[in-house]
PDB file of C-alpha atoms in Angstrom:
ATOM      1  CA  UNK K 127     -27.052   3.771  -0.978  1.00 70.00           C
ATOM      2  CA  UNK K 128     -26.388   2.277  -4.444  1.00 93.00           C
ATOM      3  CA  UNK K 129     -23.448  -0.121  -6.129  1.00 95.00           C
ATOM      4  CA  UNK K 130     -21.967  -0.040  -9.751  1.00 95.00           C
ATOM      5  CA  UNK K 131     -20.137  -2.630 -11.537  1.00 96.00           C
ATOM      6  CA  UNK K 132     -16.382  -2.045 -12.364  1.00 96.00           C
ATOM      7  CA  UNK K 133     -13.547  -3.683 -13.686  1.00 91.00           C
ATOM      8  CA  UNK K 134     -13.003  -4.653  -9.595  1.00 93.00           C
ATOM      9  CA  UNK K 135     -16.566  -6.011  -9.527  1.00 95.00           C
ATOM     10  CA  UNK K 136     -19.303  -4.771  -7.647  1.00 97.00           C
ATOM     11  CA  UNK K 137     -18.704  -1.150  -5.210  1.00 98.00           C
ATOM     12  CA  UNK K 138     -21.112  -0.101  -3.055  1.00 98.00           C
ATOM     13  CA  UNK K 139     -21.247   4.051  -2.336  1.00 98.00           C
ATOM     14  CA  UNK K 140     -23.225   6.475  -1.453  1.00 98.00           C
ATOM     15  CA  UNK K 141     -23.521   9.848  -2.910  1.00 98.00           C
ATOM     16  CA  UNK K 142     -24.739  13.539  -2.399  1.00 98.00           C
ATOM     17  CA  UNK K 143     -24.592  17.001  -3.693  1.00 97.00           C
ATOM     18  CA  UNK K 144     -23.020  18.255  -6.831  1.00 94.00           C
ATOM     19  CA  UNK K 145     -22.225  21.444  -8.560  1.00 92.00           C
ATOM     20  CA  UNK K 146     -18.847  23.292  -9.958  1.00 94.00           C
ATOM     21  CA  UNK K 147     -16.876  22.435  -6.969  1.00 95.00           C
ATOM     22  CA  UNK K 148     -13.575  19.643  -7.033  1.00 97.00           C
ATOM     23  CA  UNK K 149     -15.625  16.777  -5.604  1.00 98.00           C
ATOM     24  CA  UNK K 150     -14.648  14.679  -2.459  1.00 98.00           C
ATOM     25  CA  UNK K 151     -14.561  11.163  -1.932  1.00 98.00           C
ATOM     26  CA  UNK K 152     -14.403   9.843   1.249  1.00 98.00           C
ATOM     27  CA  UNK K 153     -12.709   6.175   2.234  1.00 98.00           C
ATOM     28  CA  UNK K 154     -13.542   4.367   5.532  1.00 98.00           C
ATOM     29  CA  UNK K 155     -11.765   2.364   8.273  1.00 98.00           C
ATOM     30  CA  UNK K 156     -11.160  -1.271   8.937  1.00 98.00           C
ATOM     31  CA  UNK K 157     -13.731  -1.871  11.322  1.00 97.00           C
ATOM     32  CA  UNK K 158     -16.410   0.402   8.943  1.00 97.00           C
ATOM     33  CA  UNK K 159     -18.064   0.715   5.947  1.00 98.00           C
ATOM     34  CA  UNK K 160     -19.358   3.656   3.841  1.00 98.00           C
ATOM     35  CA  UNK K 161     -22.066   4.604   6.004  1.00 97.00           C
ATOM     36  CA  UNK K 162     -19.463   5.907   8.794  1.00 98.00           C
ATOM     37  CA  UNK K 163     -19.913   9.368   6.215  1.00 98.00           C
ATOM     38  CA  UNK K 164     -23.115  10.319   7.111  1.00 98.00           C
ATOM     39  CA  UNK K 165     -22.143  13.869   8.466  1.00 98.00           C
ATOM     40  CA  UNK K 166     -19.491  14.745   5.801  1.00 98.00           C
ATOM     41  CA  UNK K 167     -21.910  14.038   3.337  1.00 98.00           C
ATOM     42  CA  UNK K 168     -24.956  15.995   4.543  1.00 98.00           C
ATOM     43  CA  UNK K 169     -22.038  18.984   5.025  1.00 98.00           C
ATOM     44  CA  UNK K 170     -19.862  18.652   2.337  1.00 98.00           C
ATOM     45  CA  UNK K 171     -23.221  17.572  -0.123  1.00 98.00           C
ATOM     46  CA  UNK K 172     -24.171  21.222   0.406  1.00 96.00           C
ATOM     47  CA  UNK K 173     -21.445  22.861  -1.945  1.00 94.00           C
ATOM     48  CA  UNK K 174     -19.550  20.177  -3.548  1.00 98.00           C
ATOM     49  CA  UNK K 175     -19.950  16.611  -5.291  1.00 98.00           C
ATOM     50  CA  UNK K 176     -19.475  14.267  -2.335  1.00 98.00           C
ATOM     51  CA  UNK K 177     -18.857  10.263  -2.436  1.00 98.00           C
ATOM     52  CA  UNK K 178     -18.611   7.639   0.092  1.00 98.00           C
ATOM     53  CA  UNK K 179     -17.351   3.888  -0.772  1.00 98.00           C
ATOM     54  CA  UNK K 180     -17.014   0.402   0.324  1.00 98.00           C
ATOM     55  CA  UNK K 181     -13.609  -1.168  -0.615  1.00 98.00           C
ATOM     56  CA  UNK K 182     -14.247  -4.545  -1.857  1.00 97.00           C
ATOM     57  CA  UNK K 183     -15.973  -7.392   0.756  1.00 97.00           C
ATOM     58  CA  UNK K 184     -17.417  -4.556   2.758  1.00 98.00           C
ATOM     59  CA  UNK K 185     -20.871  -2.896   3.178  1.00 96.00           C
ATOM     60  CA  UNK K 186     -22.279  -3.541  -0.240  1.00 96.00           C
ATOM     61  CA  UNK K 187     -19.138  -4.066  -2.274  1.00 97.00           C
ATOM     62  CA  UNK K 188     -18.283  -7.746  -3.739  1.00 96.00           C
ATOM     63  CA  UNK K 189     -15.527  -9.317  -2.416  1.00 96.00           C
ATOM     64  CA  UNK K 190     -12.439  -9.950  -4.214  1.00 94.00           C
ATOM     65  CA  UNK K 191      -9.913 -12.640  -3.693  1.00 93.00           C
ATOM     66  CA  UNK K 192      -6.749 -11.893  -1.697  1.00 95.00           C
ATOM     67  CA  UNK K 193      -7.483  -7.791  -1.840  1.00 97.00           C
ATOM     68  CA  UNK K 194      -4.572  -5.430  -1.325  1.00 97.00           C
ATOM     69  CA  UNK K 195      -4.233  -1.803  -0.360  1.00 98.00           C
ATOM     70  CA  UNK K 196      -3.102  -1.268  -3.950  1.00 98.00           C
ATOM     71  CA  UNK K 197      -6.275  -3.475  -5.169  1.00 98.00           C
ATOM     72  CA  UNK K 198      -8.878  -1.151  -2.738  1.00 98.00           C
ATOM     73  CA  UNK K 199      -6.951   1.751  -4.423  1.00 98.00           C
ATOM     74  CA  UNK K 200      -7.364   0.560  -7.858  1.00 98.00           C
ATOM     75  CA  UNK K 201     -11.207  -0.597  -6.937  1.00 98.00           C
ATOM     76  CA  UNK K 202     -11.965   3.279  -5.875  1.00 98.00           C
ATOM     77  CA  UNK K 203     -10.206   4.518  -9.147  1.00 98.00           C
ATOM     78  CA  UNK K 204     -12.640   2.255 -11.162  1.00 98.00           C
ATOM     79  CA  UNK K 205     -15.463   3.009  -9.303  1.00 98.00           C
ATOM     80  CA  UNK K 206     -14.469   6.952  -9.587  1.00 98.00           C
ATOM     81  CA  UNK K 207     -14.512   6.326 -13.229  1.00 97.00           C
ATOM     82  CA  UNK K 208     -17.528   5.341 -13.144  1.00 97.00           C
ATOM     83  CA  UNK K 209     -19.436   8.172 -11.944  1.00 97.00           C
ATOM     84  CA  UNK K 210     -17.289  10.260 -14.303  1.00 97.00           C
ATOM     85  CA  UNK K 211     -14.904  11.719 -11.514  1.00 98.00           C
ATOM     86  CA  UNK K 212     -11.823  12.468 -13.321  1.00 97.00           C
ATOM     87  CA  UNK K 213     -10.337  14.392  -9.907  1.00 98.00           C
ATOM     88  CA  UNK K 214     -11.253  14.760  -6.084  1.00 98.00           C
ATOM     89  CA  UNK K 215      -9.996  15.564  -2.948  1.00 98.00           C
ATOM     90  CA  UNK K 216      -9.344  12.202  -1.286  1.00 98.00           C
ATOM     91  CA  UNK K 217     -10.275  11.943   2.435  1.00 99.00           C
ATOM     92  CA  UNK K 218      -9.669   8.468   4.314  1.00 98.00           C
ATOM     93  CA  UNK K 219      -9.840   7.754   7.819  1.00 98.00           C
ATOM     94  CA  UNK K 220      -6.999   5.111   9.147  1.00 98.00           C
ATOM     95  CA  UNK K 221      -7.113   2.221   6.494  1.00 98.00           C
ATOM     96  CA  UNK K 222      -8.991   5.073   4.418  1.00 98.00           C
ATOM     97  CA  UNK K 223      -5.974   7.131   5.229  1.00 98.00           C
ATOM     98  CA  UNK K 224      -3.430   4.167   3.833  1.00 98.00           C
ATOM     99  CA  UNK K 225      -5.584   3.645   0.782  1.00 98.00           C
ATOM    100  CA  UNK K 226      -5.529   7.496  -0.255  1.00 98.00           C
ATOM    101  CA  UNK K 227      -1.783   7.005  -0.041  1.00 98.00           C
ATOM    102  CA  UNK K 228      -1.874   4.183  -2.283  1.00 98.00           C
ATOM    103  CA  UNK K 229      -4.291   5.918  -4.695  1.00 98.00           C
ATOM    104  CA  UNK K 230      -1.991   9.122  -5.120  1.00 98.00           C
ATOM    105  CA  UNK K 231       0.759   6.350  -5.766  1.00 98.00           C
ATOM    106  CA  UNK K 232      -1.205   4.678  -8.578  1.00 98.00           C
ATOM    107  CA  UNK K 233      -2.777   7.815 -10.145  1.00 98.00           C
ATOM    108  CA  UNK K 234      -1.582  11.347  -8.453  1.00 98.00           C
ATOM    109  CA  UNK K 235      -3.674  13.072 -11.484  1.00 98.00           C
ATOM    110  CA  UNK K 236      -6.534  11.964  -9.834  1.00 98.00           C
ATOM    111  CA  UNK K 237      -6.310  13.659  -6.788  1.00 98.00           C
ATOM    112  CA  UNK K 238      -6.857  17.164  -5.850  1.00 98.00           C
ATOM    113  CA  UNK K 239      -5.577  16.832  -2.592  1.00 98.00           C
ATOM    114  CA  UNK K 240      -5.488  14.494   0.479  1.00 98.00           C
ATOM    115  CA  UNK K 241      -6.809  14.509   3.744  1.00 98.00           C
ATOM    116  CA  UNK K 242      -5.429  11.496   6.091  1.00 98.00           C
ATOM    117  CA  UNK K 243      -7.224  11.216   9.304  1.00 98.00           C
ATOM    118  CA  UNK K 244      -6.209   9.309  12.155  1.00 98.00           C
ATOM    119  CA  UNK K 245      -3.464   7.071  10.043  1.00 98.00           C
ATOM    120  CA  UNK K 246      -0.186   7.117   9.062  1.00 98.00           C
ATOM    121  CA  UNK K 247       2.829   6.009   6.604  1.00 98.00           C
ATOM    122  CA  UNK K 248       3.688   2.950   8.892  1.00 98.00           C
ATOM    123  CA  UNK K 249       2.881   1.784  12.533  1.00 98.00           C
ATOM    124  CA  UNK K 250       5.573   0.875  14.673  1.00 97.00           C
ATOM    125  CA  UNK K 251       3.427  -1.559  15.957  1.00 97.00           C
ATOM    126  CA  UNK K 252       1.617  -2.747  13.009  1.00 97.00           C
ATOM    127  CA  UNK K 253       2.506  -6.323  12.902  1.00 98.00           C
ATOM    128  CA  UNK K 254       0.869  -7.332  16.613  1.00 97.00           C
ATOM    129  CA  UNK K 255      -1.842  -5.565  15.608  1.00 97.00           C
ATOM    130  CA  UNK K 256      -2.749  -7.450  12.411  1.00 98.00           C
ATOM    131  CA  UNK K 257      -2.430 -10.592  14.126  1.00 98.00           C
ATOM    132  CA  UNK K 258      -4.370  -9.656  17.307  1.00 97.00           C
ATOM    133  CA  UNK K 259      -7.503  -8.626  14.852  1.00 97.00           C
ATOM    134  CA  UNK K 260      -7.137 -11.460  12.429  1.00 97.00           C
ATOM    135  CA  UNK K 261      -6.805 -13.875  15.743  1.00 98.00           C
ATOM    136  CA  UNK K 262      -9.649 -11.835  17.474  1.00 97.00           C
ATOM    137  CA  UNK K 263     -11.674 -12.550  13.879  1.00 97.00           C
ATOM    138  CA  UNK K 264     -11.768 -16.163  14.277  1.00 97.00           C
ATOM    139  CA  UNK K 265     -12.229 -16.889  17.962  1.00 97.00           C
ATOM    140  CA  UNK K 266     -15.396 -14.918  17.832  1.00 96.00           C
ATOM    141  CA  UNK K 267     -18.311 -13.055  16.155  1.00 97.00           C
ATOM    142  CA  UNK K 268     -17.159  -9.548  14.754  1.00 97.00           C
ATOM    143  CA  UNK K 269     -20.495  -8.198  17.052  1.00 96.00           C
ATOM    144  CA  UNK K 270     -18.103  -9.173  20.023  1.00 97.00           C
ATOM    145  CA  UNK K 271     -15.082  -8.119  18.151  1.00 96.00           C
ATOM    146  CA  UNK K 272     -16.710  -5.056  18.110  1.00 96.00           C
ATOM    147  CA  UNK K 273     -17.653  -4.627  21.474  1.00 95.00           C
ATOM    148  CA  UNK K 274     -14.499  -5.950  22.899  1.00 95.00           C
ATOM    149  CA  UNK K 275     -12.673  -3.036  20.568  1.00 93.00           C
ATOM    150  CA  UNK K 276     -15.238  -0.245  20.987  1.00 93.00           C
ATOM    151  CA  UNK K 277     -13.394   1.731  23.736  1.00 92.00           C
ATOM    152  CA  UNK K 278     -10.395   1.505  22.173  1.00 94.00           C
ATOM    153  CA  UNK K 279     -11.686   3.388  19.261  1.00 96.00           C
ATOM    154  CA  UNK K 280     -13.273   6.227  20.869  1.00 97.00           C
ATOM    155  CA  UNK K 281     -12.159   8.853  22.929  1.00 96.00           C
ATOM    156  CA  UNK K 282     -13.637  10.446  26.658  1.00 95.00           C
ATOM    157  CA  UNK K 283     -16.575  12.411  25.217  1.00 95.00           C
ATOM    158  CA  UNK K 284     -17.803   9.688  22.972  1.00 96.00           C
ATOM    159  CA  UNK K 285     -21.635   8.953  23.654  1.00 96.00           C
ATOM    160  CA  UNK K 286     -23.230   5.501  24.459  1.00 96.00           C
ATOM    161  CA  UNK K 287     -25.867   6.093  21.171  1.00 96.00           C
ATOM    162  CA  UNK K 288     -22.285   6.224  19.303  1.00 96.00           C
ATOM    163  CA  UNK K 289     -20.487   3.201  20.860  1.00 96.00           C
ATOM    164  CA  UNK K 290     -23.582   1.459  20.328  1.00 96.00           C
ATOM    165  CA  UNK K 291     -23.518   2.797  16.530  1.00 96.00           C
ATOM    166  CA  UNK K 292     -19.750   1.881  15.726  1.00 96.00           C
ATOM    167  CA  UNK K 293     -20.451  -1.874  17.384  1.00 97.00           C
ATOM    168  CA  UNK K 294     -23.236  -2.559  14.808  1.00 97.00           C
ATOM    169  CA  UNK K 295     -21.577  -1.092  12.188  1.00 97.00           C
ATOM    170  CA  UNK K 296     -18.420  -3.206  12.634  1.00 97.00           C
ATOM    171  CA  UNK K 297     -21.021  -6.379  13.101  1.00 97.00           C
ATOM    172  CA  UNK K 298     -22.000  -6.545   9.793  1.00 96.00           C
ATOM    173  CA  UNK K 299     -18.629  -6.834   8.567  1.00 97.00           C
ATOM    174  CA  UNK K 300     -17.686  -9.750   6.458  1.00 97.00           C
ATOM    175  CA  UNK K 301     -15.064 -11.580   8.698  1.00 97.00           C
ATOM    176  CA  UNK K 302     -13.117 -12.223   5.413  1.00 97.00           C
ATOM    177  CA  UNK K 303     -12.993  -8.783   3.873  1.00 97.00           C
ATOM    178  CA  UNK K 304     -12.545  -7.605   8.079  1.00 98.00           C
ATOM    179  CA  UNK K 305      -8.598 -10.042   7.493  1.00 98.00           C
ATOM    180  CA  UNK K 306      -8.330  -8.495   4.152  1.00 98.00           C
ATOM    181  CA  UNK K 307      -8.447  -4.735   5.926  1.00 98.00           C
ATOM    182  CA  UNK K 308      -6.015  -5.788   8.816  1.00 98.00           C
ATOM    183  CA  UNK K 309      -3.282  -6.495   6.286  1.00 98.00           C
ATOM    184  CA  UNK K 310      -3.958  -3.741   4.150  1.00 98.00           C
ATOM    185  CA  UNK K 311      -3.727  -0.834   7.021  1.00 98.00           C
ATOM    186  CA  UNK K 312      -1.160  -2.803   9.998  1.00 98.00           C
ATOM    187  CA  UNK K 313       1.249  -3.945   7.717  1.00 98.00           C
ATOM    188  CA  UNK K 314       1.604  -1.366   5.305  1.00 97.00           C
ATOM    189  CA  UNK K 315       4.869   0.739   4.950  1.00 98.00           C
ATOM    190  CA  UNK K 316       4.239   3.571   3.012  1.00 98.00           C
ATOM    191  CA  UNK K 317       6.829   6.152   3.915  1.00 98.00           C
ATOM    192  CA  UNK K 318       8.564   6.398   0.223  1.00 98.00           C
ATOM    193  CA  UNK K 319       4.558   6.773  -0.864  1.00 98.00           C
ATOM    194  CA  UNK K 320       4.295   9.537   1.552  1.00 98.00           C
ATOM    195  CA  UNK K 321       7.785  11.360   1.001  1.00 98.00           C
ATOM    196  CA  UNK K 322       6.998  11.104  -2.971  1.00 98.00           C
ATOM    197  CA  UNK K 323       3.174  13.042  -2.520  1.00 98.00           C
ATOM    198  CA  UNK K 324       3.047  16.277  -3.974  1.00 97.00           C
ATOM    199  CA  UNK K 325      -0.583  17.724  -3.790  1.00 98.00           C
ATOM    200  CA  UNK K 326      -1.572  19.863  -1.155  1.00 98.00           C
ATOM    201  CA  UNK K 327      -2.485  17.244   2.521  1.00 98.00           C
ATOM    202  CA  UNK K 328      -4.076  17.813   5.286  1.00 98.00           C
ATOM    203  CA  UNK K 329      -3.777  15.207   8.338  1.00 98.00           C
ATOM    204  CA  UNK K 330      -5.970  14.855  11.110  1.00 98.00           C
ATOM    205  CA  UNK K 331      -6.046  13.476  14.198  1.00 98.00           C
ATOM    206  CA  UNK K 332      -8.051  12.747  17.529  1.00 98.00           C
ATOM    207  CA  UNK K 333      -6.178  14.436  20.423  1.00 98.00           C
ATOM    208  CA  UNK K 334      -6.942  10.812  22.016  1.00 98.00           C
ATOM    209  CA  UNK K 335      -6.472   8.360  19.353  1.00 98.00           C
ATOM    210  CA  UNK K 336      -5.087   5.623  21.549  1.00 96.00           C
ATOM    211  CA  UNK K 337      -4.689   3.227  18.027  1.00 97.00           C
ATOM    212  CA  UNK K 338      -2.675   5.898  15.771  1.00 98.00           C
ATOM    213  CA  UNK K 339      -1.669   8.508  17.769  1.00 98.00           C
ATOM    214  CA  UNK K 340      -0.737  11.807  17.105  1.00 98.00           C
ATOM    215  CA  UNK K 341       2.715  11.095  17.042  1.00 98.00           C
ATOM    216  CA  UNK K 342       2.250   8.987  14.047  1.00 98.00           C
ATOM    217  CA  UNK K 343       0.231  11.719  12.007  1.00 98.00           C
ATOM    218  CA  UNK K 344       3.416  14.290  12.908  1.00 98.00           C
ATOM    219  CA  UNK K 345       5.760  11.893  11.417  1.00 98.00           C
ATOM    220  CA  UNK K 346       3.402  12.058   8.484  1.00 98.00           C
ATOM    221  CA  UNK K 347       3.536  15.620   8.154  1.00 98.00           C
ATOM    222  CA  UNK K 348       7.395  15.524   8.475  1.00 98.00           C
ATOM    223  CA  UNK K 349       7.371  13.303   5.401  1.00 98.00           C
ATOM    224  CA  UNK K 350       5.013  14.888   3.099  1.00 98.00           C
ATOM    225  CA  UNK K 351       6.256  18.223   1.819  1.00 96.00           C
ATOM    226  CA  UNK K 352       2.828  20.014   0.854  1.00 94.00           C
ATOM    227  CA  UNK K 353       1.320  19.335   4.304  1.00 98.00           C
ATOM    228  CA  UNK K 354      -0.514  20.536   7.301  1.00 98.00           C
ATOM    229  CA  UNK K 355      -1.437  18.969  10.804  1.00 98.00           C
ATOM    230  CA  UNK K 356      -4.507  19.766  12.692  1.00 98.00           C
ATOM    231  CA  UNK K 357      -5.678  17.686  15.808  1.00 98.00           C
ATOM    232  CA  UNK K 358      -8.830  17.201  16.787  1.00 98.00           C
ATOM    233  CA  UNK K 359      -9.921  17.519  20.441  1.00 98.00           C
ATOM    234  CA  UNK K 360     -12.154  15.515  22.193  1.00 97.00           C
ATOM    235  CA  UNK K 361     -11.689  12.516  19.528  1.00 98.00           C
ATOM    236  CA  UNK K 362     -10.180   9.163  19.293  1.00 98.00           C
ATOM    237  CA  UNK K 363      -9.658   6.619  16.800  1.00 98.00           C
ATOM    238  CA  UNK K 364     -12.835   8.281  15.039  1.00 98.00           C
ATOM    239  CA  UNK K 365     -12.838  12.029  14.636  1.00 98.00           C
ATOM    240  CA  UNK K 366     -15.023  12.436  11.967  1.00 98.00           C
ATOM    241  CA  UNK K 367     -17.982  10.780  13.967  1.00 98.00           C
ATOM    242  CA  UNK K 368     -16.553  12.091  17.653  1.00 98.00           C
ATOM    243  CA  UNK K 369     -16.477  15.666  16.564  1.00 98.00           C
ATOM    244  CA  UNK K 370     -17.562  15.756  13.634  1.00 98.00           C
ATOM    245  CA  UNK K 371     -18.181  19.534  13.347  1.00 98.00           C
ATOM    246  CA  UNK K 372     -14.788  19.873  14.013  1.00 98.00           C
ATOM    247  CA  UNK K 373     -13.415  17.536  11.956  1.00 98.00           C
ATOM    248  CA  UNK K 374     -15.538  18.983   9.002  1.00 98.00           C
ATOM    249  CA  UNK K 375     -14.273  22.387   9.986  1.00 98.00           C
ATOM    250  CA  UNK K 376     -11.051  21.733   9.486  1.00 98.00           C
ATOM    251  CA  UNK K 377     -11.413  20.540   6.166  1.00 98.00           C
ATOM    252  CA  UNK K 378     -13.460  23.364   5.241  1.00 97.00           C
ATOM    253  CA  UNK K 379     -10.494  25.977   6.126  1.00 97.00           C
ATOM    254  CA  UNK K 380      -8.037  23.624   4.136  1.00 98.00           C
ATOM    255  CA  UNK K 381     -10.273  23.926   1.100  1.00 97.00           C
ATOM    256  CA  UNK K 382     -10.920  27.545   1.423  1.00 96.00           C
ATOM    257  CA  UNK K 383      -6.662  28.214   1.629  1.00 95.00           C
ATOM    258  CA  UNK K 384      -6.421  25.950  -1.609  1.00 95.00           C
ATOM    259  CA  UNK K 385      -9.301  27.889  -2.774  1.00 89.00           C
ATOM    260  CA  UNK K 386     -11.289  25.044  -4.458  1.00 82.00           C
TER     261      UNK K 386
END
């Protein structure tokens, strides 16, 4: 794991493989940090230029002052330039999923494609939500945050080694940065973002997401022309670390039909 100073300060990432391949970047949740990666990057590391980062205030990132979505999306452009990637295929995971939205929005040259996991354009619900966490944030550590949220997030085959893994991830979470996230992903409203994409997208989503269910991803894929759904069984909230093989699959099969 390594940071780089950009015009958005400090970004934390984490980084493997290389070669001729369109690189992919890959942009976490609210309740994560970079580090949530670790199996796309050992697979993906294999055959392509892979990235992982921390939007600012989270894993290893500096924070910055009343954050956006558009500001996380402008930090991951600046740390992309950087380490000299002109264009990847963007890959974010609910907030991760908003954010590669807002990217494409700021700079569609810069992306090969998207892949939205487990998000959406906006949440019917979105508003109870933010204040729920951002209450929840302040009446107690984000350890019990985490725990208290845990089995919302994943679905029925999720192990105890993984609850235990996603609850001290989300601990070390800067509560600040944590309110910062809420308002970027539950009150965002995306949907002329979405309809105005037009690289190739794949969205994905647990079969049990119980936080941004598959409902939401299909009225994603009614709004973005250049799109495909797949769901993932056996997954919540988090199907790249649920079923990961899975989720990697399907990404795999979207790259080989774009054939980069």
């Amino acid at each position: 794991m390594a940071s780089i100073m950009t015009a958005s300060g400090r970004i934390g990432f984490e980084e493997a493989g290389g070669g001729p391949a369109t690189p992919i970047i890959f942009l976490h949740g609210v309740g994560s940090d970079k580090s949530v990666w670790q199996a796309q990057l050992a697979h993906f590391g294999k055959i392509r230029r892979s990235v992982a980062f921390d939007y600012p205030g989270y894993g290893e990132s500096e924070l910055l002052a009343d954050a956006t979505r558009d500001d996380f999306a402008k930090a991951i452009l600046a740390a992309m330039d950087r380490l000299d990637i002109a264009k990847a295929h963007v890959c974010g995971l609910s907030l991760g999923g908003v954010v590669a939205l807002a990217m494409h929005h700021a700079a569609p040259d810069r992306c090969s494609s998207l892949i939205i996991a487990d998000s959406f354009a906006v949440h019917p619900d979105g508003q109870a939500i933010h204040d729920r966490s951002v209450a929840a944030s302040r009446a107690m550590t984000m350890g019990e945050l985490a725990n208290a949220r845990a089995g919302l997030l994943l679905g029925s085959q999720a192990t105890p080694e993984l609850r235990g893994e996603i609850i001290a991830t989300m601990g070390r979470i800067n509560p600040a940065a944590y309110r910062l996230g809420a308002a970027a992903v539950w009150l965002a409203n995306q949907c002329d973002r979405a309809r105005a994409v037009d690289v190739p997208t794949l969205i994905l989503v647990g079969v049990e997401d119980m936080i941004t269910p598959p409902a939401l991803s299909q009225d994603l894929q009614a709004m973005i022309a250049q799109s495909q759904l797949v769901e993932i069984v056996g997954a919540g909230h988090l199907a790249n670390v649920e079923q990961s093989a899975r989720f990697n699959g399907a990404i795999e099969s979207f790259f080989a039909s774009l054939g980069n």
